[in-house]
């Protein structure tokens, strides 16, 4: 059971928008920055969003992050078939003194 | 460009040991905190632990479930981090990734490509 809760799967059509949620608590999301990672099939995770809503260079603005209280959200607009991947949220947990991840969400672009 | 290259994975018998390496380049290794994360086949990401910089006394922190069997170390002169795996069991079979967190004021992990460890007789 993961400390952070994500939906197991989401799906949408090409060109549409999808939102992936990540729910935690005051000891993690509520008081620490959140980052998001994309893992394409058979590859290593890749940083998509850091510090709740910042994009590293090279990440298109179709990907955006936000946070409110103890929940974070990854939003992907203009879906492409190449976006099909597993997406993970992660943060520091001040009580566990550990990095914690969500269980991952599989995005299917129909 | 940040580059992290893991090595040292392979097939090991139950009860055996392995030492993984993570060769880093393209950033200030001495100032970074280095993390290790693993992913069992078909499963999600599982944090193993971290080692902080010299400025933070090379302090290490481990996930509770990993404490005692796994040890993280680093050699700043070689810009390399290490993960010592002891008393391995079949459930330790996973891809092991190293990742860097550049500073404590931000939360981002930049990942290596991973190295596969298979524990089987």
PDB file of C-alpha atoms in Angstrom:
ATOM      1  CA  UNK A   1       0.000   0.000   0.000  1.00  0.00           C
ATOM      2  CA  UNK A   2       1.551   3.293  -1.111  1.00  0.00           C
ATOM      3  CA  UNK A   3       1.690   6.343   1.143  1.00  0.00           C
ATOM      4  CA  UNK A   4       0.457   8.503  -1.724  1.00  0.00           C
ATOM      5  CA  UNK A   5      -2.755   7.504  -3.486  1.00  0.00           C
ATOM      6  CA  UNK A   6      -3.142   7.658  -7.257  1.00  0.00           C
ATOM      7  CA  UNK A   7      -5.830   6.182  -9.500  1.00  0.00           C
ATOM      8  CA  UNK A   8      -4.542   2.953 -11.095  1.00  0.00           C
ATOM      9  CA  UNK A   9      -5.497   4.035 -14.587  1.00  0.00           C
ATOM     10  CA  UNK A  10      -6.912   6.887 -16.645  1.00  0.00           C
ATOM     11  CA  UNK A  11      -7.756   7.121 -20.317  1.00  0.00           C
ATOM     12  CA  UNK A  12      -8.766   9.704 -22.875  1.00  0.00           C
ATOM     13  CA  UNK A  13      -8.786  10.244 -26.625  1.00  0.00           C
ATOM     14  CA  UNK A  14      -5.996  11.923 -28.589  1.00  0.00           C
ATOM     15  CA  UNK A  15      -6.188  15.687 -28.328  1.00  0.00           C
ATOM     16  CA  UNK A  16      -8.179  15.559 -25.120  1.00  0.00           C
ATOM     17  CA  UNK A  17      -7.129  16.449 -21.582  1.00  0.00           C
ATOM     18  CA  UNK A  18      -6.545  14.170 -18.619  1.00  0.00           C
ATOM     19  CA  UNK A  19      -5.949  14.808 -14.935  1.00  0.00           C
ATOM     20  CA  UNK A  20      -4.091  12.493 -12.568  1.00  0.00           C
ATOM     21  CA  UNK A  21      -4.549  12.992  -8.843  1.00  0.00           C
ATOM     22  CA  UNK A  22      -2.169  12.254  -5.982  1.00  0.00           C
ATOM     23  CA  UNK A  23      -3.490  12.301  -2.439  1.00  0.00           C
ATOM     24  CA  UNK A  24      -1.385  12.359   0.706  1.00  0.00           C
ATOM     25  CA  UNK A  25      -1.252  13.961   4.138  1.00  0.00           C
ATOM     26  CA  UNK A  26       0.212  16.856   6.085  1.00  0.00           C
ATOM     27  CA  UNK A  27       3.435  14.927   6.664  1.00  0.00           C
ATOM     28  CA  UNK A  28       4.150  14.669   2.942  1.00  0.00           C
ATOM     29  CA  UNK A  29       2.259  16.636   0.274  1.00  0.00           C
ATOM     30  CA  UNK A  30       0.851  19.114   2.755  1.00  0.00           C
ATOM     31  CA  UNK A  31       4.278  20.427   3.746  1.00  0.00           C
ATOM     32  CA  UNK A  32       6.721  19.368   1.039  1.00  0.00           C
ATOM     33  CA  UNK A  33       7.199  19.905  -2.662  1.00  0.00           C
ATOM     34  CA  UNK A  34       5.746  17.342  -5.066  1.00  0.00           C
ATOM     35  CA  UNK A  35       7.309  16.041  -8.264  1.00  0.00           C
ATOM     36  CA  UNK A  36       5.901  13.939 -11.087  1.00  0.00           C
ATOM     37  CA  UNK A  37       7.612  11.303 -13.207  1.00  0.00           C
ATOM     38  CA  UNK A  38       6.754   9.722 -16.534  1.00  0.00           C
ATOM     39  CA  UNK A  39       7.839   6.154 -17.206  1.00  0.00           C
ATOM     40  CA  UNK A  40       7.456   5.002 -20.785  1.00  0.00           C
ATOM     41  CA  UNK A  41       7.306   1.220 -21.272  1.00  0.00           C
ATOM     42  CA  UNK A  42      10.680  -0.402 -20.678  1.00  0.00           C
ATOM     43  CA  UNK A  43      12.450   2.831 -19.738  1.00  0.00           C
ATOM     44  CA  UNK A  44      13.593   4.662 -16.611  1.00  0.00           C
ATOM     45  CA  UNK A  45      11.402   7.277 -14.929  1.00  0.00           C
ATOM     46  CA  UNK A  46      11.795  10.808 -16.274  1.00  0.00           C
ATOM     47  CA  UNK A  47      11.197  14.025 -14.357  1.00  0.00           C
ATOM     48  CA  UNK A  48       8.116  15.884 -15.642  1.00  0.00           C
ATOM     49  CA  UNK A  49       7.251  18.365 -12.896  1.00  0.00           C
ATOM     50  CA  UNK A  50       9.119  19.424  -9.768  1.00  0.00           C
ATOM     51  CA  UNK A  51       8.393  21.736  -6.840  1.00  0.00           C
ATOM     52  CA  UNK A  52       4.658  21.267  -7.385  1.00  0.00           C
ATOM     53  CA  UNK A  53       4.371  23.164 -10.657  1.00  0.00           C
ATOM     54  CA  UNK A  54       7.792  23.719 -12.252  1.00  0.00           C
ATOM     55  CA  UNK A  55       8.742  22.161 -15.586  1.00  0.00           C
ATOM     56  CA  UNK A  56      12.336  21.146 -16.321  1.00  0.00           C
ATOM     57  CA  UNK A  57      13.755  22.418 -19.584  1.00  0.00           C
ATOM     58  CA  UNK A  58      12.566  20.340 -22.511  1.00  0.00           C
ATOM     59  CA  UNK A  59       9.217  19.355 -21.008  1.00  0.00           C
ATOM     60  CA  UNK A  60       6.372  20.755 -23.131  1.00  0.00           C
ATOM     61  CA  UNK A  61       3.816  23.052 -21.539  1.00  0.00           C
ATOM     62  CA  UNK A  62       1.133  20.436 -22.249  1.00  0.00           C
ATOM     63  CA  UNK A  63       2.226  19.044 -18.883  1.00  0.00           C
ATOM     64  CA  UNK A  64       1.378  21.066 -15.782  1.00  0.00           C
ATOM     65  CA  UNK A  65       1.237  20.445 -12.062  1.00  0.00           C
ATOM     66  CA  UNK A  66      -0.627  21.972  -9.176  1.00  0.00           C
ATOM     67  CA  UNK A  67      -1.176  21.396  -5.478  1.00  0.00           C
ATOM     68  CA  UNK A  68      -3.863  22.225  -2.971  1.00  0.00           C
ATOM     69  CA  UNK A  69      -3.574  21.178   0.650  1.00  0.00           C
ATOM     70  CA  UNK A  70      -2.664  17.510   0.797  1.00  0.00           C
ATOM     71  CA  UNK A  71      -3.420  16.720  -2.856  1.00  0.00           C
ATOM     72  CA  UNK A  72      -1.483  17.285  -6.041  1.00  0.00           C
ATOM     73  CA  UNK A  73      -2.571  17.061  -9.650  1.00  0.00           C
ATOM     74  CA  UNK A  74      -0.859  16.432 -12.963  1.00  0.00           C
ATOM     75  CA  UNK A  75      -2.685  17.792 -15.969  1.00  0.00           C
ATOM     76  CA  UNK A  76      -1.897  16.742 -19.537  1.00  0.00           C
ATOM     77  CA  UNK A  77      -3.531  18.549 -22.449  1.00  0.00           C
ATOM     78  CA  UNK A  78      -3.481  17.787 -26.169  1.00  0.00           C
ATOM     79  CA  UNK A  79      -2.958  14.078 -25.520  1.00  0.00           C
ATOM     80  CA  UNK A  80      -0.733  12.180 -27.919  1.00  0.00           C
ATOM     81  CA  UNK A  81      -0.280   8.439 -28.312  1.00  0.00           C
ATOM     82  CA  UNK A  82       3.313   8.944 -27.208  1.00  0.00           C
ATOM     83  CA  UNK A  83       2.023  10.041 -23.788  1.00  0.00           C
ATOM     84  CA  UNK A  84       0.960   6.471 -22.996  1.00  0.00           C
ATOM     85  CA  UNK A  85       3.020   5.669 -19.919  1.00  0.00           C
ATOM     86  CA  UNK A  86       2.956   5.176 -16.171  1.00  0.00           C
ATOM     87  CA  UNK A  87       2.950   8.375 -14.126  1.00  0.00           C
ATOM     88  CA  UNK A  88       4.170   8.618 -10.539  1.00  0.00           C
ATOM     89  CA  UNK A  89       3.972  11.373  -7.960  1.00  0.00           C
ATOM     90  CA  UNK A  90       6.629  11.629  -5.286  1.00  0.00           C
ATOM     91  CA  UNK A  91       7.584  13.763  -2.321  1.00  0.00           C
ATOM     92  CA  UNK A  92       9.419  13.768   0.990  1.00  0.00           C
ATOM     93  CA  UNK A  93       7.578  12.513   4.064  1.00  0.00           C
ATOM     94  CA  UNK A  94       8.708  14.417   7.159  1.00  0.00           C
ATOM     95  CA  UNK A  95       7.346  11.817   9.604  1.00  0.00           C
ATOM     96  CA  UNK A  96       8.738   8.749   7.839  1.00  0.00           C
ATOM     97  CA  UNK A  97      11.930  10.673   6.902  1.00  0.00           C
ATOM     98  CA  UNK A  98      11.710   9.014   3.522  1.00  0.00           C
ATOM     99  CA  UNK A  99      10.870   9.702  -0.085  1.00  0.00           C
ATOM    100  CA  UNK A 100       7.395   8.362  -0.831  1.00  0.00           C
ATOM    101  CA  UNK A 101       5.782   7.629  -4.174  1.00  0.00           C
ATOM    102  CA  UNK A 102       2.271   7.029  -5.372  1.00  0.00           C
ATOM    103  CA  UNK A 103       1.414   3.603  -6.716  1.00  0.00           C
ATOM    104  CA  UNK A 104       1.477   4.891 -10.270  1.00  0.00           C
ATOM    105  CA  UNK A 105      -1.201   5.670 -12.852  1.00  0.00           C
ATOM    106  CA  UNK A 106      -1.277   4.059 -16.276  1.00  0.00           C
ATOM    107  CA  UNK A 107      -2.398   6.469 -18.980  1.00  0.00           C
ATOM    108  CA  UNK A 108      -4.053   5.012 -22.048  1.00  0.00           C
ATOM    109  CA  UNK A 109      -4.643   7.238 -25.062  1.00  0.00           C
ATOM    110  CA  UNK A 110      -7.537   5.588 -26.834  1.00  0.00           C
TER     111      UNK A 110
ATOM    112  CA  UNK B   1      23.719  17.289 -19.142  1.00  0.00           C
ATOM    113  CA  UNK B   2      23.098  15.152 -16.071  1.00  0.00           C
ATOM    114  CA  UNK B   3      24.182  11.555 -16.640  1.00  0.00           C
ATOM    115  CA  UNK B   4      23.826   8.689 -14.180  1.00  0.00           C
ATOM    116  CA  UNK B   5      24.951   5.221 -15.213  1.00  0.00           C
ATOM    117  CA  UNK B   6      24.316   2.258 -12.949  1.00  0.00           C
ATOM    118  CA  UNK B   7      26.286  -0.961 -13.144  1.00  0.00           C
ATOM    119  CA  UNK B   8      26.925  -4.105 -11.156  1.00  0.00           C
ATOM    120  CA  UNK B   9      23.582  -5.827 -11.528  1.00  0.00           C
ATOM    121  CA  UNK B  10      23.184  -9.453 -12.496  1.00  0.00           C
ATOM    122  CA  UNK B  11      22.093 -12.856 -11.310  1.00  0.00           C
ATOM    123  CA  UNK B  12      22.797 -13.710  -7.675  1.00  0.00           C
ATOM    124  CA  UNK B  13      21.754 -16.643  -5.510  1.00  0.00           C
ATOM    125  CA  UNK B  14      19.491 -16.179  -2.493  1.00  0.00           C
ATOM    126  CA  UNK B  15      21.578 -15.094   0.499  1.00  0.00           C
ATOM    127  CA  UNK B  16      24.198 -13.545  -1.742  1.00  0.00           C
ATOM    128  CA  UNK B  17      25.518 -10.003  -2.050  1.00  0.00           C
ATOM    129  CA  UNK B  18      26.056  -7.426  -4.786  1.00  0.00           C
ATOM    130  CA  UNK B  19      27.526  -3.947  -4.913  1.00  0.00           C
ATOM    131  CA  UNK B  20      25.944  -1.582  -7.404  1.00  0.00           C
ATOM    132  CA  UNK B  21      27.663   1.522  -8.719  1.00  0.00           C
ATOM    133  CA  UNK B  22      26.258   4.775 -10.068  1.00  0.00           C
ATOM    134  CA  UNK B  23      28.711   6.814 -12.127  1.00  0.00           C
ATOM    135  CA  UNK B  24      27.710  10.473 -12.321  1.00  0.00           C
ATOM    136  CA  UNK B  25      28.669  13.290 -14.674  1.00  0.00           C
ATOM    137  CA  UNK B  26      27.397  16.631 -15.907  1.00  0.00           C
ATOM    138  CA  UNK B  27      26.727  18.235 -12.519  1.00  0.00           C
ATOM    139  CA  UNK B  28      28.324  19.066  -9.196  1.00  0.00           C
ATOM    140  CA  UNK B  29      28.331  15.584  -7.670  1.00  0.00           C
ATOM    141  CA  UNK B  30      29.853  16.673  -4.374  1.00  0.00           C
ATOM    142  CA  UNK B  31      26.913  18.960  -3.601  1.00  0.00           C
ATOM    143  CA  UNK B  32      24.138  16.546  -4.531  1.00  0.00           C
ATOM    144  CA  UNK B  33      22.179  14.066  -2.462  1.00  0.00           C
ATOM    145  CA  UNK B  34      22.154  10.660  -4.129  1.00  0.00           C
ATOM    146  CA  UNK B  35      19.169   8.355  -3.857  1.00  0.00           C
ATOM    147  CA  UNK B  36      18.519   4.725  -4.735  1.00  0.00           C
ATOM    148  CA  UNK B  37      15.086   3.504  -5.840  1.00  0.00           C
ATOM    149  CA  UNK B  38      14.046   0.072  -7.025  1.00  0.00           C
ATOM    150  CA  UNK B  39      11.210  -1.301  -9.139  1.00  0.00           C
ATOM    151  CA  UNK B  40      10.192  -4.941  -9.019  1.00  0.00           C
ATOM    152  CA  UNK B  41       8.856  -6.423 -12.273  1.00  0.00           C
ATOM    153  CA  UNK B  42       5.412  -5.015 -12.999  1.00  0.00           C
ATOM    154  CA  UNK B  43       5.388  -3.000  -9.770  1.00  0.00           C
ATOM    155  CA  UNK B  44       5.756   0.636  -8.736  1.00  0.00           C
ATOM    156  CA  UNK B  45       8.700   2.666  -7.473  1.00  0.00           C
ATOM    157  CA  UNK B  46      10.109   1.834  -4.039  1.00  0.00           C
ATOM    158  CA  UNK B  47      12.551   4.204  -2.341  1.00  0.00           C
ATOM    159  CA  UNK B  48      15.571   2.533  -0.776  1.00  0.00           C
ATOM    160  CA  UNK B  49      17.506   5.392   0.761  1.00  0.00           C
ATOM    161  CA  UNK B  50      19.832   8.356   0.262  1.00  0.00           C
ATOM    162  CA  UNK B  51      23.246   9.709   1.081  1.00  0.00           C
ATOM    163  CA  UNK B  52      23.728  13.419   1.589  1.00  0.00           C
ATOM    164  CA  UNK B  53      26.741  15.540   0.715  1.00  0.00           C
ATOM    165  CA  UNK B  54      29.959  16.129   2.629  1.00  0.00           C
ATOM    166  CA  UNK B  55      28.466  19.397   3.895  1.00  0.00           C
ATOM    167  CA  UNK B  56      25.811  17.249   5.576  1.00  0.00           C
ATOM    168  CA  UNK B  57      28.356  14.753   6.889  1.00  0.00           C
ATOM    169  CA  UNK B  58      27.463  12.117   4.280  1.00  0.00           C
ATOM    170  CA  UNK B  59      24.387  11.319   6.365  1.00  0.00           C
ATOM    171  CA  UNK B  60      22.406   8.299   5.219  1.00  0.00           C
ATOM    172  CA  UNK B  61      18.704   7.563   5.569  1.00  0.00           C
ATOM    173  CA  UNK B  62      16.981   4.319   4.622  1.00  0.00           C
ATOM    174  CA  UNK B  63      13.438   3.106   4.136  1.00  0.00           C
ATOM    175  CA  UNK B  64      12.408   1.167   7.223  1.00  0.00           C
ATOM    176  CA  UNK B  65      12.001  -2.048   5.227  1.00  0.00           C
ATOM    177  CA  UNK B  66      15.553  -1.772   3.837  1.00  0.00           C
ATOM    178  CA  UNK B  67      17.355  -0.936   7.070  1.00  0.00           C
ATOM    179  CA  UNK B  68      20.132  -3.323   7.925  1.00  0.00           C
ATOM    180  CA  UNK B  69      20.590  -5.198   4.655  1.00  0.00           C
ATOM    181  CA  UNK B  70      21.363  -2.336   2.285  1.00  0.00           C
ATOM    182  CA  UNK B  71      24.147   0.249   2.627  1.00  0.00           C
ATOM    183  CA  UNK B  72      24.620   3.410   0.572  1.00  0.00           C
ATOM    184  CA  UNK B  73      28.018   5.074   0.205  1.00  0.00           C
ATOM    185  CA  UNK B  74      29.733   7.520  -2.131  1.00  0.00           C
ATOM    186  CA  UNK B  75      33.163   8.474  -3.421  1.00  0.00           C
ATOM    187  CA  UNK B  76      33.182  12.122  -4.443  1.00  0.00           C
ATOM    188  CA  UNK B  77      36.660  11.796  -6.003  1.00  0.00           C
ATOM    189  CA  UNK B  78      35.193   9.228  -8.440  1.00  0.00           C
ATOM    190  CA  UNK B  79      31.779  10.992  -8.657  1.00  0.00           C
ATOM    191  CA  UNK B  80      30.234   7.622  -7.923  1.00  0.00           C
ATOM    192  CA  UNK B  81      27.556   6.396  -5.517  1.00  0.00           C
ATOM    193  CA  UNK B  82      27.263   2.828  -4.353  1.00  0.00           C
ATOM    194  CA  UNK B  83      24.575   0.490  -3.053  1.00  0.00           C
ATOM    195  CA  UNK B  84      25.675  -2.605  -1.165  1.00  0.00           C
ATOM    196  CA  UNK B  85      23.010  -5.323  -1.166  1.00  0.00           C
ATOM    197  CA  UNK B  86      23.353  -8.148   1.384  1.00  0.00           C
ATOM    198  CA  UNK B  87      21.296 -11.215   2.308  1.00  0.00           C
ATOM    199  CA  UNK B  88      19.409 -10.988  -0.951  1.00  0.00           C
ATOM    200  CA  UNK B  89      16.077 -12.762  -1.372  1.00  0.00           C
ATOM    201  CA  UNK B  90      13.986 -13.467  -4.489  1.00  0.00           C
ATOM    202  CA  UNK B  91      11.709 -10.536  -3.605  1.00  0.00           C
ATOM    203  CA  UNK B  92      14.694  -8.209  -4.028  1.00  0.00           C
ATOM    204  CA  UNK B  93      14.597  -8.926  -7.767  1.00  0.00           C
ATOM    205  CA  UNK B  94      14.147  -5.517  -9.360  1.00  0.00           C
ATOM    206  CA  UNK B  95      15.629  -2.799 -11.503  1.00  0.00           C
ATOM    207  CA  UNK B  96      17.709  -0.586  -9.241  1.00  0.00           C
ATOM    208  CA  UNK B  97      17.935   3.108 -10.122  1.00  0.00           C
ATOM    209  CA  UNK B  98      20.129   5.828  -8.733  1.00  0.00           C
ATOM    210  CA  UNK B  99      18.834   9.376  -8.802  1.00  0.00           C
ATOM    211  CA  UNK B 100      20.214  12.731  -7.790  1.00  0.00           C
ATOM    212  CA  UNK B 101      18.501  15.500  -5.887  1.00  0.00           C
ATOM    213  CA  UNK B 102      20.491  18.641  -6.643  1.00  0.00           C
ATOM    214  CA  UNK B 103      19.737  20.647  -3.474  1.00  0.00           C
ATOM    215  CA  UNK B 104      17.568  20.369  -0.397  1.00  0.00           C
ATOM    216  CA  UNK B 105      15.588  23.467  -1.300  1.00  0.00           C
ATOM    217  CA  UNK B 106      13.893  21.729  -4.187  1.00  0.00           C
ATOM    218  CA  UNK B 107      12.313  18.324  -4.699  1.00  0.00           C
ATOM    219  CA  UNK B 108      13.309  16.782  -7.989  1.00  0.00           C
ATOM    220  CA  UNK B 109      14.969  13.496  -8.844  1.00  0.00           C
ATOM    221  CA  UNK B 110      16.972  13.015 -12.029  1.00  0.00           C
ATOM    222  CA  UNK B 111      17.273   9.313 -12.814  1.00  0.00           C
ATOM    223  CA  UNK B 112      19.783   6.881 -14.211  1.00  0.00           C
ATOM    224  CA  UNK B 113      18.907   4.092 -16.635  1.00  0.00           C
ATOM    225  CA  UNK B 114      18.870   1.393 -13.971  1.00  0.00           C
ATOM    226  CA  UNK B 115      20.522  -1.986 -13.513  1.00  0.00           C
ATOM    227  CA  UNK B 116      18.664  -5.267 -13.143  1.00  0.00           C
ATOM    228  CA  UNK B 117      19.266  -7.496 -10.133  1.00  0.00           C
ATOM    229  CA  UNK B 118      17.842 -11.008 -10.310  1.00  0.00           C
ATOM    230  CA  UNK B 119      17.879 -13.153  -7.181  1.00  0.00           C
ATOM    231  CA  UNK B 120      17.358 -16.795  -8.051  1.00  0.00           C
ATOM    232  CA  UNK B 121      18.872 -20.201  -7.519  1.00  0.00           C
TER     233      UNK B 121
END
